[in-house]
Coordinates of C-alpha atoms in Angstrom, one line a residue:
M1 CA 135.9 26.4 -180.4
S2 CA 136.1 24.1 -183.4
L3 CA 134.9 20.6 -183.0
F4 CA 137.5 19.3 -185.4
P5 CA 140.9 18.3 -184.1
P6 CA 143.9 20.6 -184.6
R7 CA 145.7 19.7 -187.8
L8 CA 149.4 20.4 -187.9
P9 CA 151.1 20.9 -191.3
A10 CA 152.0 17.6 -193.0
A11 CA 155.7 18.2 -192.8
R12 CA 158.7 17.0 -190.9
H13 CA 158.7 18.4 -187.3
F14 CA 161.8 18.9 -185.2
A15 CA 162.4 20.2 -181.7
L16 CA 166.0 21.3 -181.0
T17 CA 167.6 21.7 -177.6
W18 CA 171.2 21.5 -176.5
G19 CA 170.7 18.4 -174.3
I20 CA 168.3 16.4 -172.2
T21 CA 169.3 15.0 -168.8
E22 CA 167.5 12.8 -166.3
Q23 CA 166.5 15.7 -164.1
Y24 CA 165.5 18.3 -166.6
G25 CA 163.9 21.6 -165.9
G26 CA 160.9 23.6 -167.0
M27 CA 162.0 24.3 -170.6
T28 CA 162.6 20.6 -171.4
S29 CA 159.4 19.7 -169.7
A30 CA 157.5 22.2 -171.8
M31 CA 159.2 20.9 -175.0
L32 CA 158.4 17.3 -174.3
R33 CA 154.7 18.1 -173.4
R34 CA 154.4 20.2 -176.6
S35 CA 155.9 17.4 -178.7
R36 CA 153.6 14.8 -177.2
S37 CA 150.6 17.0 -178.1
F38 CA 151.9 17.4 -181.6
R39 CA 151.8 13.6 -181.9
R40 CA 148.6 12.8 -180.0
I41 CA 146.5 15.8 -181.1
G42 CA 148.2 17.2 -184.2
G43 CA 148.9 13.8 -185.7
V44 CA 152.6 14.4 -186.6
D45 CA 155.8 12.7 -185.5
V46 CA 158.5 14.9 -183.8
D47 CA 162.2 14.3 -183.6
L48 CA 163.9 15.8 -180.5
L49 CA 167.3 16.9 -181.6
T50 CA 170.3 17.3 -179.2
L51 CA 173.8 18.5 -179.8
D52 CA 175.6 17.7 -176.5
D53 CA 177.9 14.9 -175.5
G54 CA 175.3 13.0 -173.5
P55 CA 176.8 9.5 -173.2
D56 CA 173.6 7.5 -172.6
Y57 CA 170.8 8.7 -174.8
P58 CA 169.6 5.2 -175.8
E59 CA 169.2 4.3 -172.1
L60 CA 167.7 7.7 -171.2
S61 CA 165.2 7.4 -174.0
E62 CA 164.0 4.1 -172.6
R63 CA 163.7 5.5 -169.1
L64 CA 161.7 8.5 -170.4
R65 CA 159.5 6.2 -172.4
A66 CA 158.8 4.1 -169.4
K67 CA 157.7 7.2 -167.5
G68 CA 155.5 8.3 -170.4
E69 CA 157.6 11.4 -171.3
L70 CA 158.4 9.8 -174.7
I71 CA 155.6 8.2 -176.6
D72 CA 155.3 6.5 -180.0
G73 CA 156.1 9.0 -182.7
L74 CA 158.7 10.9 -180.5
R75 CA 162.4 10.0 -180.5
I76 CA 165.5 11.6 -179.3
R77 CA 168.2 12.0 -181.9
N78 CA 171.7 13.0 -180.8
L79 CA 174.2 14.4 -183.4
W80 CA 177.2 12.4 -182.1
D81 CA 175.3 9.2 -181.7
E82 CA 174.0 9.5 -185.3
L83 CA 177.5 10.2 -186.6
R84 CA 178.7 7.1 -184.7
A85 CA 176.0 5.0 -186.5
T86 CA 176.1 6.7 -189.9
P87 CA 179.3 8.7 -190.7
P88 CA 179.3 11.2 -193.6
A89 CA 180.5 10.3 -197.0
P90 CA 184.1 11.3 -197.7
R91 CA 184.3 14.8 -199.3
G92 CA 187.2 17.1 -200.1
L93 CA 190.7 17.3 -198.9
I94 CA 191.2 17.3 -195.2
P95 CA 193.9 19.7 -193.8
T96 CA 196.6 18.7 -191.3
L97 CA 195.0 16.7 -188.6
P98 CA 195.4 17.6 -184.9
P99 CA 197.1 15.2 -182.4
L100 CA 194.8 13.5 -179.9
L101 CA 194.6 15.1 -176.4
A102 CA 196.9 13.4 -173.9
P103 CA 194.8 12.7 -170.8
E104 CA 195.0 15.3 -168.0
D105 CA 193.4 15.4 -164.6
D106 CA 191.2 18.4 -165.2
D107 CA 189.8 17.1 -168.5
T108 CA 186.0 16.9 -168.8
V109 CA 185.4 13.2 -169.6
R110 CA 182.2 11.5 -170.6
E111 CA 182.2 7.7 -170.3
H112 CA 179.7 4.9 -170.9
D113 CA 180.3 1.4 -169.6
G114 CA 183.9 2.2 -169.0
V115 CA 184.5 3.5 -172.5
V116 CA 185.6 7.2 -172.9
L117 CA 183.2 8.8 -175.4
S118 CA 184.5 12.3 -175.2
R119 CA 187.4 14.2 -173.7
A120 CA 187.3 18.0 -173.5
R121 CA 189.5 20.8 -172.2
R122 CA 190.0 24.6 -172.5
D123 CA 193.3 26.3 -172.8
G124 CA 194.3 29.5 -171.0
D125 CA 192.6 31.6 -173.7
G126 CA 189.3 29.7 -173.3
H127 CA 189.6 27.8 -176.6
L128 CA 187.9 24.4 -176.5
S129 CA 189.4 21.1 -177.7
V130 CA 187.4 17.9 -177.8
D131 CA 188.1 14.4 -178.9
R132 CA 185.1 12.1 -179.4
F133 CA 185.1 8.3 -179.8
R134 CA 182.8 5.5 -180.8
R135 CA 181.6 2.9 -178.3
D136 CA 184.3 0.5 -179.6
G137 CA 186.9 3.1 -178.7
S138 CA 187.8 4.2 -182.2
L139 CA 188.2 7.9 -183.0
L140 CA 184.9 9.6 -184.1
A141 CA 185.8 13.3 -184.3
T142 CA 188.2 16.0 -183.3
E143 CA 187.1 19.6 -182.6
R144 CA 189.6 22.4 -182.1
E145 CA 189.0 26.2 -181.6
G146 CA 191.6 28.9 -181.9
A147 CA 193.9 29.5 -184.9
E148 CA 193.5 26.0 -186.2
R149 CA 189.7 26.0 -185.7
R150 CA 188.2 22.9 -187.3
V151 CA 185.9 19.9 -186.8
V152 CA 186.9 16.6 -188.4
V153 CA 184.9 13.4 -188.5
Y154 CA 186.7 10.0 -189.0
G155 CA 185.7 6.6 -190.3
V156 CA 186.0 3.5 -188.1
D157 CA 189.5 2.8 -189.6
G158 CA 190.7 6.3 -188.6
T159 CA 190.4 7.8 -192.1
P160 CA 189.3 11.4 -192.0
L161 CA 186.0 11.7 -193.9
R162 CA 184.9 15.3 -193.8
S163 CA 185.7 18.6 -192.0
W164 CA 184.0 21.9 -191.2
R165 CA 185.5 25.1 -190.2
T166 CA 183.2 25.4 -187.1
S167 CA 180.9 23.2 -185.1
W168 CA 178.1 25.3 -186.4
G169 CA 178.9 24.2 -189.9
L170 CA 178.6 20.6 -188.8
Y171 CA 175.3 21.3 -187.1
R172 CA 173.8 22.8 -190.2
W173 CA 175.1 19.9 -192.3
W174 CA 173.2 17.6 -189.9
F175 CA 170.0 19.7 -190.2
D176 CA 170.3 19.4 -194.0
R177 CA 170.7 15.6 -193.6
L178 CA 167.6 15.4 -191.4
T179 CA 165.3 17.6 -193.4
A180 CA 166.4 16.0 -196.7
G181 CA 164.9 18.8 -198.8
R182 CA 161.4 18.2 -197.5
A183 CA 159.1 20.8 -196.0
S184 CA 160.2 21.0 -192.3
F185 CA 159.6 23.0 -189.1
L186 CA 162.5 23.4 -186.8
L187 CA 161.5 24.7 -183.3
V188 CA 164.4 25.7 -181.2
D189 CA 163.9 25.8 -177.5
S190 CA 167.4 26.2 -176.1
K191 CA 169.1 29.6 -176.4
T192 CA 172.4 27.9 -176.8
A193 CA 171.2 25.7 -179.7
A194 CA 169.5 28.8 -181.2
R195 CA 172.8 30.4 -182.0
P196 CA 173.8 28.2 -185.1
V197 CA 170.1 28.2 -186.3
A198 CA 170.0 32.0 -186.6
G199 CA 172.2 31.7 -189.7
Y200 CA 170.5 28.6 -191.1
R201 CA 168.3 29.6 -194.0
R202 CA 166.8 27.0 -196.3
D203 CA 163.7 27.4 -198.5
H204 CA 162.2 24.2 -197.2
V205 CA 162.9 24.8 -193.5
T206 CA 160.8 27.1 -191.3
T207 CA 162.7 28.1 -188.2
L208 CA 161.1 29.2 -185.0
H209 CA 162.9 30.1 -181.7
V210 CA 160.8 29.7 -178.5
V211 CA 162.0 32.1 -175.8
H212 CA 161.2 30.4 -172.5
A213 CA 162.4 33.1 -170.1
S214 CA 162.7 36.9 -169.7
H215 CA 165.0 38.6 -172.2
R216 CA 165.5 41.8 -170.3
V217 CA 168.1 42.8 -167.8
A218 CA 166.3 43.2 -164.5
G219 CA 163.2 44.1 -166.5
R220 CA 164.7 47.3 -167.8
P221 CA 163.3 48.5 -171.2
R222 CA 165.6 48.3 -174.2
T223 CA 168.0 45.9 -172.6
L224 CA 168.8 42.3 -173.6
R225 CA 170.3 39.7 -171.3
A226 CA 173.9 38.8 -172.3
S227 CA 172.9 35.1 -172.6
R228 CA 170.2 36.1 -175.2
E229 CA 171.6 39.2 -176.9
G230 CA 173.5 37.5 -179.7
V231 CA 170.5 35.5 -180.8
L232 CA 167.9 38.2 -180.4
R233 CA 170.0 40.7 -182.3
R234 CA 169.6 38.2 -185.2
A235 CA 165.9 37.6 -184.5
G236 CA 165.1 38.6 -188.0
D237 CA 167.1 35.6 -189.2
F238 CA 164.5 33.2 -187.8
D239 CA 161.2 32.9 -189.5
E240 CA 159.5 33.6 -186.2
I241 CA 160.2 34.2 -182.5
V242 CA 157.7 32.8 -180.1
V243 CA 157.3 34.1 -176.6
L244 CA 155.0 32.8 -173.9
T245 CA 153.0 36.0 -172.9
E246 CA 151.6 39.0 -174.6
R247 CA 153.4 41.3 -172.1
Q248 CA 156.7 39.8 -173.2
R249 CA 155.8 40.1 -176.9
S250 CA 155.1 43.8 -176.5
D251 CA 158.3 44.3 -174.6
L252 CA 160.4 42.3 -177.1
V253 CA 159.0 44.1 -180.1
E254 CA 159.8 47.4 -178.4
D255 CA 163.3 46.3 -177.6
L256 CA 164.1 45.0 -181.0
A257 CA 162.8 48.1 -182.7
A258 CA 165.2 50.2 -180.6
L259 CA 168.0 48.1 -182.1
G260 CA 166.6 48.4 -185.7
V261 CA 165.8 44.7 -185.8
Q262 CA 162.7 43.6 -187.6
A263 CA 161.3 40.2 -186.7
R264 CA 158.1 38.3 -186.6
V265 CA 157.2 37.8 -182.9
R266 CA 154.1 35.9 -181.8
T267 CA 152.7 34.6 -178.5
I268 CA 152.0 30.9 -177.7
P269 CA 152.0 29.9 -174.1
N270 CA 153.1 26.6 -172.7
E271 CA 150.4 24.0 -172.2
V272 CA 149.6 21.9 -169.2
T273 CA 147.9 18.5 -168.8
L274 CA 144.9 19.5 -166.7
P275 CA 144.5 17.3 -163.7
P276 CA 141.0 16.2 -162.6
A277 CA 139.2 18.6 -160.3
V278 CA 139.9 17.7 -156.7
S279 CA 136.8 18.2 -154.6
A280 CA 138.2 17.0 -151.3
P281 CA 138.9 19.9 -148.9
R282 CA 142.5 20.9 -148.3
P283 CA 144.0 23.2 -145.7
A284 CA 144.6 26.8 -146.8
T285 CA 147.5 26.8 -144.4
R286 CA 149.7 24.4 -146.3
G287 CA 151.9 25.7 -149.1
V288 CA 154.2 24.2 -151.6
V289 CA 157.1 25.7 -153.6
V290 CA 158.4 23.7 -156.6
A291 CA 161.6 25.3 -157.9
S292 CA 165.3 24.9 -158.4
L293 CA 167.2 26.1 -155.4
D294 CA 169.2 28.8 -157.1
K295 CA 169.6 32.5 -157.1
R296 CA 167.1 33.3 -159.8
K297 CA 164.3 31.5 -157.9
R298 CA 165.0 33.7 -154.8
L299 CA 163.6 31.1 -152.4
G300 CA 165.0 33.0 -149.4
H301 CA 162.1 35.4 -149.9
A302 CA 159.6 32.5 -149.7
I303 CA 161.1 31.2 -146.5
E304 CA 161.1 34.6 -144.9
A305 CA 157.5 35.2 -145.8
L306 CA 156.4 31.8 -144.5
A307 CA 158.2 32.4 -141.3
K308 CA 156.5 35.8 -140.8
A309 CA 153.1 34.3 -141.6
H310 CA 153.4 31.4 -139.2
T311 CA 151.9 32.4 -135.9
A312 CA 150.0 30.8 -133.0
D313 CA 146.7 31.7 -134.8
A314 CA 147.9 30.7 -138.3
R315 CA 149.9 27.5 -138.2
I316 CA 151.4 27.8 -141.7
E317 CA 153.5 24.9 -143.1
A318 CA 155.2 24.4 -146.5
D319 CA 157.2 22.0 -148.5
V320 CA 160.0 23.3 -150.7
I321 CA 160.7 20.7 -153.5
G322 CA 163.8 21.0 -155.7
E323 CA 167.5 20.9 -155.6
G324 CA 170.3 23.4 -156.4
P325 CA 173.3 25.3 -155.2
D326 CA 171.4 27.4 -152.6
E327 CA 170.3 24.4 -150.6
P328 CA 172.9 24.7 -147.8
K329 CA 172.2 28.4 -147.4
L330 CA 168.4 27.9 -147.3
A331 CA 168.7 25.0 -144.9
A332 CA 170.8 27.2 -142.5
R333 CA 168.3 30.0 -142.7
I334 CA 165.4 27.7 -141.8
R335 CA 167.4 26.4 -138.8
D336 CA 168.1 30.0 -137.7
L337 CA 164.3 30.7 -137.8
G338 CA 163.6 27.6 -135.8
A339 CA 161.2 26.5 -138.6
E340 CA 162.6 23.1 -139.5
E341 CA 159.4 21.3 -138.4
W342 CA 157.1 23.3 -140.7
I343 CA 159.3 24.5 -143.6
R344 CA 160.7 21.3 -145.1
L345 CA 163.3 21.1 -147.8
R346 CA 162.4 17.9 -149.5
G347 CA 165.0 17.8 -152.4
F348 CA 164.3 16.6 -155.9
D349 CA 161.0 14.7 -156.5
P350 CA 160.0 13.6 -160.0
H351 CA 156.4 13.7 -158.8
A352 CA 156.6 17.2 -157.2
R353 CA 153.8 18.7 -159.3
E354 CA 151.3 16.2 -157.8
E355 CA 151.7 18.2 -154.6
F356 CA 149.6 21.0 -156.1
A357 CA 146.5 18.8 -155.8
T358 CA 146.7 18.7 -152.0
A359 CA 148.4 22.0 -151.1
G360 CA 146.4 25.1 -150.3
F361 CA 148.7 27.6 -151.9
S362 CA 151.9 27.9 -153.9
L363 CA 154.6 30.6 -153.9
L364 CA 156.6 32.1 -156.8
T365 CA 159.3 34.5 -155.8
S366 CA 161.6 34.4 -158.9
T367 CA 163.5 37.4 -160.2
S368 CA 162.3 36.6 -163.8
E369 CA 160.5 33.9 -165.8
G370 CA 159.0 33.4 -169.2
L371 CA 155.6 31.8 -168.3
P372 CA 156.4 29.6 -165.3
L373 CA 154.9 26.2 -165.9
V374 CA 154.5 25.6 -162.2
L375 CA 152.2 28.7 -162.0
V376 CA 149.9 27.3 -164.6
E377 CA 150.1 23.8 -163.1
S378 CA 149.3 25.1 -159.6
M379 CA 146.3 26.9 -160.9
A380 CA 145.1 23.9 -162.9
A381 CA 145.1 21.9 -159.7
G382 CA 143.2 24.5 -157.8
C383 CA 146.2 25.4 -155.7
I384 CA 146.0 29.2 -155.2
P385 CA 149.2 31.0 -156.4
L386 CA 150.9 33.9 -154.6
A387 CA 153.5 35.4 -156.9
Y388 CA 155.7 38.4 -157.4
D389 CA 154.7 40.6 -160.3
I390 CA 157.8 39.8 -162.4
R391 CA 158.4 39.6 -166.1
Y392 CA 156.9 37.4 -167.2
G393 CA 153.8 35.3 -166.5
P394 CA 152.2 36.1 -163.1
A395 CA 150.3 39.3 -164.3
D396 CA 149.2 37.5 -167.4
M397 CA 147.7 34.7 -165.3
I398 CA 146.6 36.1 -162.0
R399 CA 143.8 38.5 -161.2
D400 CA 144.7 39.7 -157.7
G401 CA 142.3 38.5 -155.1
V402 CA 140.2 36.7 -157.7
N403 CA 142.2 33.6 -158.7
G404 CA 145.4 34.2 -156.8
F405 CA 147.5 37.0 -155.3
L406 CA 149.9 39.3 -157.1
L407 CA 152.5 41.1 -155.0
P408 CA 155.0 43.8 -155.9
E409 CA 158.3 42.3 -156.7
G410 CA 160.4 41.8 -153.6
D411 CA 157.6 42.6 -151.1
V412 CA 158.3 39.9 -148.5
D413 CA 156.1 41.6 -145.9
G414 CA 153.2 41.8 -148.3
L415 CA 153.7 38.2 -149.3
A416 CA 153.6 37.1 -145.6
Q417 CA 150.4 39.2 -145.1
R418 CA 148.7 37.6 -148.0
I419 CA 149.6 34.1 -146.8
A420 CA 148.0 34.9 -143.4
E421 CA 144.9 36.4 -145.1
L422 CA 144.4 33.3 -147.2
A423 CA 144.7 31.1 -144.1
A424 CA 141.9 33.2 -142.4
M425 CA 139.5 33.4 -145.3
P426 CA 136.1 31.7 -145.1
P427 CA 136.2 28.3 -146.8
G428 CA 133.6 29.3 -149.4
R429 CA 135.6 32.2 -150.7
V430 CA 138.7 30.1 -150.8
E431 CA 136.9 27.4 -152.9
G432 CA 135.6 30.1 -155.2
M433 CA 139.2 31.3 -155.9
R434 CA 140.2 27.7 -156.6
R435 CA 137.4 27.3 -159.2
K436 CA 138.5 30.5 -160.9
A437 CA 142.2 29.5 -160.9
R438 CA 141.2 26.2 -162.6
A439 CA 139.1 28.0 -165.1
R440 CA 142.0 30.3 -166.1
A441 CA 144.4 27.3 -166.4
A442 CA 141.9 25.5 -168.7
E443 CA 142.8 28.0 -171.4
F444 CA 146.2 26.3 -171.5
S445 CA 145.0 22.8 -172.2
D446 CA 146.9 20.6 -174.6
R447 CA 144.2 20.9 -177.3
A448 CA 143.8 24.7 -177.1
I449 CA 147.6 25.3 -177.3
T450 CA 148.1 22.7 -180.1
R451 CA 145.4 24.5 -182.1
R452 CA 147.3 27.7 -181.7
W453 CA 150.5 26.0 -182.9
A454 CA 148.7 24.6 -185.9
R455 CA 147.6 28.1 -187.0
E456 CA 150.9 29.7 -186.3
L457 CA 153.1 27.2 -188.1
R458 CA 151.0 27.6 -191.2
A459 CA 151.2 31.4 -190.8
A460 CA 155.0 31.3 -190.4
Y461 CA 155.4 29.2 -193.4
D462 CA 153.2 31.5 -195.5
A463 CA 155.1 34.6 -194.3
K464 CA 158.4 32.9 -195.2
L465 CA 157.3 32.1 -198.7
L466 CA 155.6 35.4 -199.3
T467 CA 158.7 37.3 -198.2
A468 CA 160.8 35.1 -200.6
A469 CA 158.3 35.7 -203.4
R470 CA 158.4 39.4 -203.1
E471 CA 162.2 39.3 -203.7
Q472 CA 161.8 37.4 -207.0
P473 CA 161.0 38.5 -210.6
M474 CA 157.3 38.7 -211.4
G475 CA 157.0 35.3 -213.1
V476 CA 158.9 33.5 -210.3
R477 CA 156.8 35.4 -207.8
A478 CA 153.6 34.2 -209.3
R479 CA 154.7 30.6 -209.2
R480 CA 155.8 30.9 -205.6
L481 CA 152.5 32.5 -204.6
A482 CA 150.7 29.6 -206.3
G483 CA 152.8 27.2 -204.4
V484 CA 151.7 28.8 -201.1
V485 CA 148.1 28.5 -202.1
R486 CA 148.5 24.8 -203.1
R487 CA 150.3 23.9 -199.8
R488 CA 147.8 25.7 -197.7
A489 CA 145.0 23.8 -199.5
R490 CA 146.7 20.5 -198.7
W491 CA 147.4 21.4 -195.1
A492 CA 143.8 22.5 -194.6
L493 CA 142.8 18.9 -195.4
G494 CA 145.5 17.6 -193.1
R495 CA 147.5 16.1 -196.0

């Protein structure tokens, strides 16, 4: 490995997601960690862009900064907050303006300090109408779908300043304002936010969509999940698609080829902050599950397996940390099994991942993933993972019986048997598995993954310019190729 620090291209760097909330999940956690590494290791600032109606981003930013999730050089920028602060310059004639929404009981209302910042509703056809306001109560914007589809932004005095036919047009205008014609990288983490970016093509902006979860329907070849199909059918409109495992890259290339879609697809896994090695002994009989309590995580399987493994000879216990809609059902099942004393639902805990340092094993029973961060974090802490062989992640990380256990998907009995086997293993063998799990996770260190991003961003930029050059007359092509060489030379020096 090179002794020199990774150098990210000297350009503007943006990470786009739909929104960030207080209790964010794995995708947002990965985006924040990657952005911190871009700043600390790669030496570039990163703007975290959001498009939602979050009412308290200034306060949320302060809370995240206090917890170390945001650092100097990282800032959250919300579209609507920026329009409140800096409205667009007047431009063009504004068509007939819509009347404001009269309040109704079923409206979705966002407030801050008693001031309504947005009011939204859908009609019987599913068309969305939204009114947005400034913090002084003045009208900021109206958005209407349907026959009169249009977004209008207003000045403080109520004067309409500018309009767009769709919200996507507004988003792209904002991206132009942010990038200001300078070389920029726009990394899109959210599948929702990726939709308007697929059609956003600018010579100075390199767009990359990071796919954080499985794209297939139930793992079947040549299928695309409905939530991802629209974006992935336009994968070629991004400069690059990034997935988290080689297995998913192979599958996605195959699936896109079947659709006649040509796209640049590369693999860069999520990174983890490696904890210090824990030498203190820990019981192999104590497990931990860190997951949302929802259908996709399939935690009923984990509970059933734990119950089967718990015997008079193997006193298994486990903490399930997370919250979600399945909590009542899971709690009822634990009561039915008489397991409340040793299978504990602990709810949300912002420090949940610290449990990996003291637990003997972790369970992953999801129906699908991208590369589950909890799996890498568990292994980094020497907590032995037991996981279903789902798409994607477990098979890329785990060597069965060496640094963890890999089970056929849905095999509850096999999972229970492996939990019991681990509890009965000689301590020396268990410790050997812990060391090998930590060694595998070390390949996902901040520095190692940031180095891969540094290489890939340069490569994506080169590919973008080379493709554009081939479409130009010979003289223009030569100048564009020379531009690629000059920029690569500057970036190689970190300038």
